[in-house]
XYZ file of C-alpha atoms in Angstrom:
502
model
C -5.025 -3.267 22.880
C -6.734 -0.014 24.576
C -10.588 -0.802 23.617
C -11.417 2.928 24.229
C -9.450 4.250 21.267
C -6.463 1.764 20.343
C -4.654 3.764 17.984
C -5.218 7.049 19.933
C -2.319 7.475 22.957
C -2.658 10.204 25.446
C -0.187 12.530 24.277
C 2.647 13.215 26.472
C 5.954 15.017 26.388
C 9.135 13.000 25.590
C 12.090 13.852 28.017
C 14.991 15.186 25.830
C 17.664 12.924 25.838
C 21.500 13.451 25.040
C 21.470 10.255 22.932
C 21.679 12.507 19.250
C 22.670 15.966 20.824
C 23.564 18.796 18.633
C 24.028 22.482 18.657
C 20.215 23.339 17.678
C 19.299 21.006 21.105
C 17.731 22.458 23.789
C 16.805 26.111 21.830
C 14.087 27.869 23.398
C 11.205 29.838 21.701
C 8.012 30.890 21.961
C 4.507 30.520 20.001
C 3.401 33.720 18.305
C 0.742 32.941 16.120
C -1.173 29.956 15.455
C -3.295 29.109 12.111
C -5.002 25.602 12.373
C -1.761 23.244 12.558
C 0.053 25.549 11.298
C 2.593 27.498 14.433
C 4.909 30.328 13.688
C 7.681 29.630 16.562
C 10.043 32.904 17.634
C 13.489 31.868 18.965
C 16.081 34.747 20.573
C 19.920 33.525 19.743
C 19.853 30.737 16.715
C 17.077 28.885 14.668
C 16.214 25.011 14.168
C 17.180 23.970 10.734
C 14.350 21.893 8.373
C 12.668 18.984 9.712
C 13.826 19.552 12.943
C 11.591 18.290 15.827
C 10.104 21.118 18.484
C 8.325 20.226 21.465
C 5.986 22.292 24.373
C 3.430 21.637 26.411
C -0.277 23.163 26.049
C -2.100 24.464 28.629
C -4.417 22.103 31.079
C -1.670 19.233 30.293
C -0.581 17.565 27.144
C 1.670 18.209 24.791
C 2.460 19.494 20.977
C 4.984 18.291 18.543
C 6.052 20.416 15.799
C 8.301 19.757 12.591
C 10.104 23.528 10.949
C 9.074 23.625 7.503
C 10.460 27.030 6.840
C 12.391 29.692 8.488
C 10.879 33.323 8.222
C 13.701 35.199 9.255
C 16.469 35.223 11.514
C 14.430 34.859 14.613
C 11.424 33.065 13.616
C 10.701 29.437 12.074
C 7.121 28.416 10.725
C 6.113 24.889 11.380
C 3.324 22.210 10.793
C 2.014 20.602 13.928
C 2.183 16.710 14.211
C -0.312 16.569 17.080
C -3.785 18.703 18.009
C -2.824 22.386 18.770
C -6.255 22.794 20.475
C -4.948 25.113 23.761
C -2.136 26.296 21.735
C -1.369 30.206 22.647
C 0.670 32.814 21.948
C 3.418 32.663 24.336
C 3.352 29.111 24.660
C 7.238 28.018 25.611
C 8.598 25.712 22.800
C 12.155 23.881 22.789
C 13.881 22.262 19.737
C 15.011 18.746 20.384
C 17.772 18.663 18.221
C 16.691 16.714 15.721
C 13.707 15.380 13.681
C 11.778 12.505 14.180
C 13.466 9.317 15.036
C 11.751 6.111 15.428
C 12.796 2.465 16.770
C 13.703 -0.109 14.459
C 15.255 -3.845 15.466
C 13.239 -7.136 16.029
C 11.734 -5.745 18.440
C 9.191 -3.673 16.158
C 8.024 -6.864 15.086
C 4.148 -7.721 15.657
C 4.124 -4.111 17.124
C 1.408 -0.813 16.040
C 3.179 2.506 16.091
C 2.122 6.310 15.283
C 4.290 8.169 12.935
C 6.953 9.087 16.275
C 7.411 5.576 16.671
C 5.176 5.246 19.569
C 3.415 2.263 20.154
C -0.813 2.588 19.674
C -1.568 -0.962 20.481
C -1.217 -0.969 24.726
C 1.417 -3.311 24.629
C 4.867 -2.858 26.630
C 7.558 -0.466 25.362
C 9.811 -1.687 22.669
C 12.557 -4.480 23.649
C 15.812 -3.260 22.825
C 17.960 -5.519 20.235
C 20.651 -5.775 22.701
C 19.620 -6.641 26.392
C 20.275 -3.565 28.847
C 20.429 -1.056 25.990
C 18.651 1.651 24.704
C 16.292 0.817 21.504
C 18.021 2.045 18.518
C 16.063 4.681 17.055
C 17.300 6.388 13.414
C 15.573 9.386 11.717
C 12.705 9.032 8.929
C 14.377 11.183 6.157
C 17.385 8.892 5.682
C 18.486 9.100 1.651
C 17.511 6.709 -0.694
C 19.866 3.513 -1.716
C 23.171 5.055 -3.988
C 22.758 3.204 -7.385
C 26.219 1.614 -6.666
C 24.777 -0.447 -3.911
C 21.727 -1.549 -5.811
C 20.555 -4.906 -7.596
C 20.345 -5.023 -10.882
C 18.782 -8.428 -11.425
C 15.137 -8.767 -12.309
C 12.524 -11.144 -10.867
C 9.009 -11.469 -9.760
C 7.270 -11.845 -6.628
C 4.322 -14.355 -6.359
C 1.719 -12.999 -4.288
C -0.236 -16.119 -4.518
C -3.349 -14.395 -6.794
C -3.550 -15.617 -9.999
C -5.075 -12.752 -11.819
C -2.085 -10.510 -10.379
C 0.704 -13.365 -10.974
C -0.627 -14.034 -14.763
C -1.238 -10.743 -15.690
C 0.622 -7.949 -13.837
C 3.593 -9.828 -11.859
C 4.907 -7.950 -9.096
C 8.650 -7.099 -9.440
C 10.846 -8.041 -6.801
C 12.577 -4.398 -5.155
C 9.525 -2.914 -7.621
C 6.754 -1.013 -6.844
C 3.201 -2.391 -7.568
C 0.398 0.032 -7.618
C -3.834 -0.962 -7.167
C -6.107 1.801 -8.411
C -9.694 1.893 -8.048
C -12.520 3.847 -6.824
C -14.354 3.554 -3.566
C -15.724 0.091 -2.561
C -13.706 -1.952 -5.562
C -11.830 -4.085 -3.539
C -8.227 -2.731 -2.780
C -8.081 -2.815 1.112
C -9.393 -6.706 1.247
C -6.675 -7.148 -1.565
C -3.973 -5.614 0.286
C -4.959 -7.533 3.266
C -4.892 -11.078 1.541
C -1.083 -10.477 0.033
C -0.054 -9.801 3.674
C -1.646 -13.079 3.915
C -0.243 -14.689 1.457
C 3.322 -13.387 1.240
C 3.701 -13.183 5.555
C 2.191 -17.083 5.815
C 4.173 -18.671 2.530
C 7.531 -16.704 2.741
C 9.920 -15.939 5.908
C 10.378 -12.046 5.105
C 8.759 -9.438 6.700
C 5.697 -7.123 6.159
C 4.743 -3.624 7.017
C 1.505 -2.371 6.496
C 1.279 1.800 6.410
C -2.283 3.240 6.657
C -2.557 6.496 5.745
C -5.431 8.062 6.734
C -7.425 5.046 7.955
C -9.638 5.001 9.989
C -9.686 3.503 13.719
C -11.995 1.145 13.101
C -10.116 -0.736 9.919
C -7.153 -0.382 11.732
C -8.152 -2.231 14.533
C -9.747 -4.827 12.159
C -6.286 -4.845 10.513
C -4.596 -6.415 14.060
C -7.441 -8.402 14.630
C -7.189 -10.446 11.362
C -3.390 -10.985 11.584
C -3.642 -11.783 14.970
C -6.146 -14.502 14.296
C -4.362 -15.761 11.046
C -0.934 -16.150 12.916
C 0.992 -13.428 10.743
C 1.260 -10.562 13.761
C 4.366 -11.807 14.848
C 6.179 -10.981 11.296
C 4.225 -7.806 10.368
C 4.700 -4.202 11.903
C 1.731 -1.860 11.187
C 2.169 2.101 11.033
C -0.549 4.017 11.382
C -1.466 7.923 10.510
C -5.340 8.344 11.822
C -7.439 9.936 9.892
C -8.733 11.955 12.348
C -4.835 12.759 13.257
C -3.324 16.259 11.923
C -2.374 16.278 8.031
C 1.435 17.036 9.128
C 1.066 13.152 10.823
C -0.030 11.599 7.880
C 2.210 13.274 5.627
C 5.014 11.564 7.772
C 3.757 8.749 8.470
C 5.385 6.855 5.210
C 8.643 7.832 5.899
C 8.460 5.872 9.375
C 7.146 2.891 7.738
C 9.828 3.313 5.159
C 13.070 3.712 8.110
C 11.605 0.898 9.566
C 11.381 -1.402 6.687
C 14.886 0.075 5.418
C 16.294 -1.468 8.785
C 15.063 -5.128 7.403
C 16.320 -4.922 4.244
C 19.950 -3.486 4.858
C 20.912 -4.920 8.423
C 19.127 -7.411 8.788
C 19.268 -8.617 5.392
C 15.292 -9.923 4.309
C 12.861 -9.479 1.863
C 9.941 -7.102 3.223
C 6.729 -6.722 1.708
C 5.313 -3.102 2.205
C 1.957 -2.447 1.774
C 0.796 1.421 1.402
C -2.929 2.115 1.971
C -3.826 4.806 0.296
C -1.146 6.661 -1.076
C -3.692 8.891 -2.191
C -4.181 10.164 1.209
C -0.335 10.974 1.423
C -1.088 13.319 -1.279
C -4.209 14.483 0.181
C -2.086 15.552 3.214
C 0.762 17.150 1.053
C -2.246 19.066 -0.407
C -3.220 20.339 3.027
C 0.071 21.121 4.594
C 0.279 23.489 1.479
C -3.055 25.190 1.493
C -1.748 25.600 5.074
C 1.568 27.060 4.474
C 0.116 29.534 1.965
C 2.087 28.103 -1.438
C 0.141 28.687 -4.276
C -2.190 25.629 -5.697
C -1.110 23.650 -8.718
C -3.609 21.669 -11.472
C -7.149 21.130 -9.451
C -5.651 22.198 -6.223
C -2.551 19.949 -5.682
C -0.008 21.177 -4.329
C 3.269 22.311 -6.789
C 5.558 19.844 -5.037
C 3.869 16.980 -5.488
C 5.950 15.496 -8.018
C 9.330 15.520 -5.623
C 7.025 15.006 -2.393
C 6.070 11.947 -4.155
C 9.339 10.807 -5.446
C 11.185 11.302 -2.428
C 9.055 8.547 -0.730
C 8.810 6.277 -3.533
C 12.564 6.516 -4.461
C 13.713 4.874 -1.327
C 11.894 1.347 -2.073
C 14.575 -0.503 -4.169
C 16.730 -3.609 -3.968
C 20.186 -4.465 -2.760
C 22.114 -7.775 -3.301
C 20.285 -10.491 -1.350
C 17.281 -8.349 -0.177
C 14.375 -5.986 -1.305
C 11.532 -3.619 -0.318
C 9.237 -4.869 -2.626
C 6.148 -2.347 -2.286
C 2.177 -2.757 -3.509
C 0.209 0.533 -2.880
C -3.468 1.411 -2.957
C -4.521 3.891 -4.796
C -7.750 5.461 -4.589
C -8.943 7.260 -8.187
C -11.301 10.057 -7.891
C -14.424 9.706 -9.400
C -12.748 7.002 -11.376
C -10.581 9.664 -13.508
C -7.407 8.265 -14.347
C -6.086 11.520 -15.541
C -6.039 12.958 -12.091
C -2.616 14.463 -11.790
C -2.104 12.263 -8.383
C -2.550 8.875 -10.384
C -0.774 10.140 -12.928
C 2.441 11.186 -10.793
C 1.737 7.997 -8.947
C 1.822 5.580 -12.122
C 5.477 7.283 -13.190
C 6.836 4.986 -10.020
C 4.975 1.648 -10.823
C 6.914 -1.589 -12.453
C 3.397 -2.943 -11.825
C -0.499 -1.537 -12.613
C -3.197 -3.418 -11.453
C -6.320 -1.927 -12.079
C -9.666 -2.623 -10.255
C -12.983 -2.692 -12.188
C -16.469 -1.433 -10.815
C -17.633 -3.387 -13.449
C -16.452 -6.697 -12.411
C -17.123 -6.066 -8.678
C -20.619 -5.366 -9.417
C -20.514 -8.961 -11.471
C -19.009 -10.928 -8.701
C -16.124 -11.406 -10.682
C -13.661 -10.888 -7.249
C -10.748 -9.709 -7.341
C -11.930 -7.619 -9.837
C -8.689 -7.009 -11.178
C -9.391 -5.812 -14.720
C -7.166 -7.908 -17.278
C -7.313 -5.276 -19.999
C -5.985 -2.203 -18.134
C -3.586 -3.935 -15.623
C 0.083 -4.805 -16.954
C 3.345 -4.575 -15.708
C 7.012 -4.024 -17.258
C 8.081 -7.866 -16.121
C 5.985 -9.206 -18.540
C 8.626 -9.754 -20.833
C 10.261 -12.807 -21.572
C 13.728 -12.618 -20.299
C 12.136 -12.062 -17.154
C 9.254 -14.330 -16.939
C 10.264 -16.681 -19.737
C 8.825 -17.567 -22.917
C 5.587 -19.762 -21.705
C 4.435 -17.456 -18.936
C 4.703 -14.553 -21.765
C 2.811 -16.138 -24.425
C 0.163 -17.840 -22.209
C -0.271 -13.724 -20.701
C -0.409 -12.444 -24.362
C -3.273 -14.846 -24.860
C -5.205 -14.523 -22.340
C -5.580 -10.875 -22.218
C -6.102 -11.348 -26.630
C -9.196 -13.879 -26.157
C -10.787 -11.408 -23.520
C -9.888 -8.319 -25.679
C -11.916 -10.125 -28.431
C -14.853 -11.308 -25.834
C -15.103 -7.320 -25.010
C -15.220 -6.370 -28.543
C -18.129 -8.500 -29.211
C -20.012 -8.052 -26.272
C -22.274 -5.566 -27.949
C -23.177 -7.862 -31.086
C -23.798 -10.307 -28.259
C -26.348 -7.610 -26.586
C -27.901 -6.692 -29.932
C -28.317 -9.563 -31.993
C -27.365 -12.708 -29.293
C -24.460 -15.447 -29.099
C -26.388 -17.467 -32.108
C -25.837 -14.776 -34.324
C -21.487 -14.880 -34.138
C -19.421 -17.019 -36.121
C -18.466 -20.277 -34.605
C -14.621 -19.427 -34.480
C -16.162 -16.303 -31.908
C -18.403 -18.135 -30.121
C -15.349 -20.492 -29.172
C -13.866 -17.442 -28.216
C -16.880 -16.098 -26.203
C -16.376 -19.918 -24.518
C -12.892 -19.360 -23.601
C -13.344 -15.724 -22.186
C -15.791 -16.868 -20.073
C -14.206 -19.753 -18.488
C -10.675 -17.723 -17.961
C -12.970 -14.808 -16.319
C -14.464 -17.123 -13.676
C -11.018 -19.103 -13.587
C -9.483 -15.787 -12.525
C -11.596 -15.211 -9.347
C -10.260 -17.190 -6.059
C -11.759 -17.086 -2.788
C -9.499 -15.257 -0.507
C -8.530 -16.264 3.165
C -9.132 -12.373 4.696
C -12.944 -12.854 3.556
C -13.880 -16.599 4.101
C -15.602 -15.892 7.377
C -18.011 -13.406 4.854
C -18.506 -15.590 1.946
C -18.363 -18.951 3.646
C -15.612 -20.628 0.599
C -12.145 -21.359 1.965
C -9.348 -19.462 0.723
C -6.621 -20.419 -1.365
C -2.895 -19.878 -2.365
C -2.408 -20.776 -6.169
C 1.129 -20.711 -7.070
C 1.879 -19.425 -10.507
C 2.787 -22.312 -12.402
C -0.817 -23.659 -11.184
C -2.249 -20.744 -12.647
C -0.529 -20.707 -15.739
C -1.610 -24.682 -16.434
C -5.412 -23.725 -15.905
C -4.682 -20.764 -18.183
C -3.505 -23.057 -20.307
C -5.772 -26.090 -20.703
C -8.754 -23.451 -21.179
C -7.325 -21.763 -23.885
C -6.427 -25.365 -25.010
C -10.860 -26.134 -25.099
C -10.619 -28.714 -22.726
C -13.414 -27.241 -20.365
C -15.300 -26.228 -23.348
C -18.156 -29.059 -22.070
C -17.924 -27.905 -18.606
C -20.222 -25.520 -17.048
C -18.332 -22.349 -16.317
C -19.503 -22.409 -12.756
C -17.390 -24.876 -11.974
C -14.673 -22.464 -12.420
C -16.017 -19.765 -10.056
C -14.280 -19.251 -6.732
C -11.794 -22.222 -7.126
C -8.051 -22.480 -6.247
C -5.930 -24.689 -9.237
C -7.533 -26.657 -11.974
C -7.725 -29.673 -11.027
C -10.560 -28.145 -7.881
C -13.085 -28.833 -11.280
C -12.600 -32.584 -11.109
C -12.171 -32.672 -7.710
C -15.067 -34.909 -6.053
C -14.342 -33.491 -2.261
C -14.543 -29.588 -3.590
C -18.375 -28.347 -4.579
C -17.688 -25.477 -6.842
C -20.130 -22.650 -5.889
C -22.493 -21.251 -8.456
C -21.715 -18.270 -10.254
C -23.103 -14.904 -8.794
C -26.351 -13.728 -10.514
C -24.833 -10.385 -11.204
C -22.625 -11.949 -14.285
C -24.836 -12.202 -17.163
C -24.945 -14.097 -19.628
C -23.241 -11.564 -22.129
């Protein structure tokens, strides 16, 4: 990887090839205006159609990429820029390449970092093609969604390995799963310790999307599946933050061909993890303020509902494989009626819901059990035991939230002794609920673990049963299964001072 700037390739001009030709190849135009990254582009016989691809080259070297977004008139096509227009002029001499953006997919994508063009960021060699002596198949981003004919119909969860998640708000498998929460709650070390999990425990694939990260956490990103052995079954697609809103609007749909390539031809389950999906909209919002539309509610733009749809509609199942999908999602200012989270929750099989509250208690993940939920937890889908052991849990720490303030006013002594077993329970299946995670060992010094769910259901279990009601709770902080509480080799570490004692 390029220490200077790893995810940050020189730009440079991609020959045209003959590979996808087309009528609209090869049409030459030139630049007459320029407004930030957005280019009006004047052609003299025929014009580009949508989403085509437009190339040029800016003045002391480089290069610009462009994608038509609308056409003015019969002569002249406005378009968003992909890459920095800094030395873009009028005049500037601009050919279409005949078609939009295509990017590589195969094995040979595999353990590989790409920009939204398909262009590998990491300094590595150019992609191997899937057939020795060919050319790397490349297909476009916008490819339709699955036809309901050709998708599954059967229902099923995916473990992920974190026993909040897998007890209270199952994945489902072909589903999406969405994480909401504020800044500094948790959801980037959580999406990080699934591709753990899932890559490490499981032979499908995973592809990690940043959208609008940041160079830094994307380098951290390679780093830590590099050193946990996973690199060589993930493929990471980055759009910079620092990299033109037109690039990370894309950037989803290239994660989205590529992962569409596992799924259909080469028929396995991949795991794709979105972070932030907030930022897609972010740079939906900008590309509009840029094209001059008129705002919608608090500034969004008025086609966010189909912007949105039209990536999340192509993650679905087939027979035999699935796109299963877990996004971050950042809420602003913690306001769940934001119309982006709102849109965004319309897509979800699966809410989990991350707590400021509980972070600030130690209480990691701080998945809160009273807002999270998904539509699997039912029991033809989960059966019967998972279900009512679920309904349970989240009823004993509904009840331990409703008497919290009693608790603060008048103290534990003062409840009934039916409550205060409750109060006993909640507090044991709260600290049962955190696990030390693999992604953060090196910061908090516990190994990780992998609980599978019927390990997490039994714990669930036997403390709703009372039989830890002797046992200090801290014995259930930060532990894997159970049976880590009577386990003389495993020293249980001591509860964080944040979580009181109410």
């Amino acid at each position: 990887m390029d220490s200077t700037h790893p995810l940050q390739p020189t730009p440079q001009v991609v020959p045209i090839t003959r590979t996808h030709a087309s009528c609209h190849e090869g049409l030459a135009g030139t630049v007459s205006a320029v407004r930030g990254t957005i280019v009006d582009v004047r052609f003299q016989d025929a014009l580009p159609p949508i989403r085509h691809l437009l190339r040029g080259e800016i003045r002391g070297g480089g290069a610009v990429a462009l994608e038509v977004m609308a056409q003015l008139d019969s002569l002249t096509v406005r378009a968003v820029a992909l890459t920095p227009t800094r030395g873009l002029a009028r005049g500037t001499a601009i050919r279409s390449t005949g078609d939009g953006i295509r990017v590589p997919v195969g094995p040979g994508v595999l353990g590989r970092m790409f920009n939204v063009f398909g262009d590998p960021v990491d300094g590595g060699p150019p992609i191997a093609s899937a057939s020795s002596g060919q050319r790397e198949e490349r297909r476009s981003i916008y490819l339709p969604p699955v036809a309901l004919s050709r998708r599954s119909c059967r229902e099923g969860i995916f473990e992920t390995g974190i026993k909040a998640i897998d007890v209270l708000a199952p994945l489902e498998r072909g589903g999406n799963g969405g994480m909401f929460g504020g800044a500094g709650v948790g959801k980037t070390v959580l999406v990080m310790e699934m591709i753990h999990n899932l890559v490490a425990g499981n032979q499908g694939v995973s592809i990690f999307c940043g959208i609008g990260e940041r160079c830094r956490e994307g380098e951290e990103i390679h780093r830590r599946l590099a050193e946990a052995g996973v690199l060589d079954r993930t493929v990471l697609v980055f759009g910079q933050m620092d990299e033109a809103p037109g690039a990370r609007f894309r950037v989803g749909h290239t994660a989205l061909t590529m992962a569409e390539y596992f799924r259909d031809d080469a028929h396995q389950d991949v795991l794709l993890l979105i972070d932030n999906i907030f930022r897609f909209v972010q740079a939906g919002m900008e590309v509009s303020g840029l094209l001059g539309q008129i705002p919608s509610t608090l500034g969004y733009q008025p086609t966010l509902a189909s912007e949105l749809g039209e990536l999340e509609e192509r993650i679905a199942s087939t027979e035999g494989s699935a796109i299963t999908s877990v996004q971050a999602v950042y809420v602003p200012a913690d306001d769940f009626s934001d119309p982006a989270v709102v849109h965004a929750f319309s897509h979800l099989s699966s809410r989990i819901v991350l707590s400021r509250a509980r972070a600030g208690h130690g209480l990691l993940p701080a998945v809160d059990p009273l807002r999270s939920g998904s539509s699997m937890l039912v029991p033809r889908v989960v059966g019967a035991r998972h279900y009512r052991l679920a309904r349970d849990v989240r009823r004993t720490l509904a009840e331990y939230a409703d008497l919290r303030d009693i608790i603060a006013m008048l103290g534990i002594d003062e409840l009934t002794r039916e409550d205060r077993r409750v109060v006993n329970r909640a507090r044991r299946l709260e600290r049962f609920l955190t696990q030390p995670f693999f992604t953060t060992s090196q910061f908090t010094g516990h190994p990780g673990r992998r609980v599978g769910l019927d390990d997490a259901l039994t714990g669930c279990e036997r403390i709703l049963a009372d039989e830890f009601a002797e046992t200090d709770e801290s014995a259930l902080y930060m532990i894997g299964s159970i049976d880590e509480v009577h386990a003389p080799s495993v020293c249980s570490p001591a509860a964080p001072k944040g979580v009181d004692s109410s």
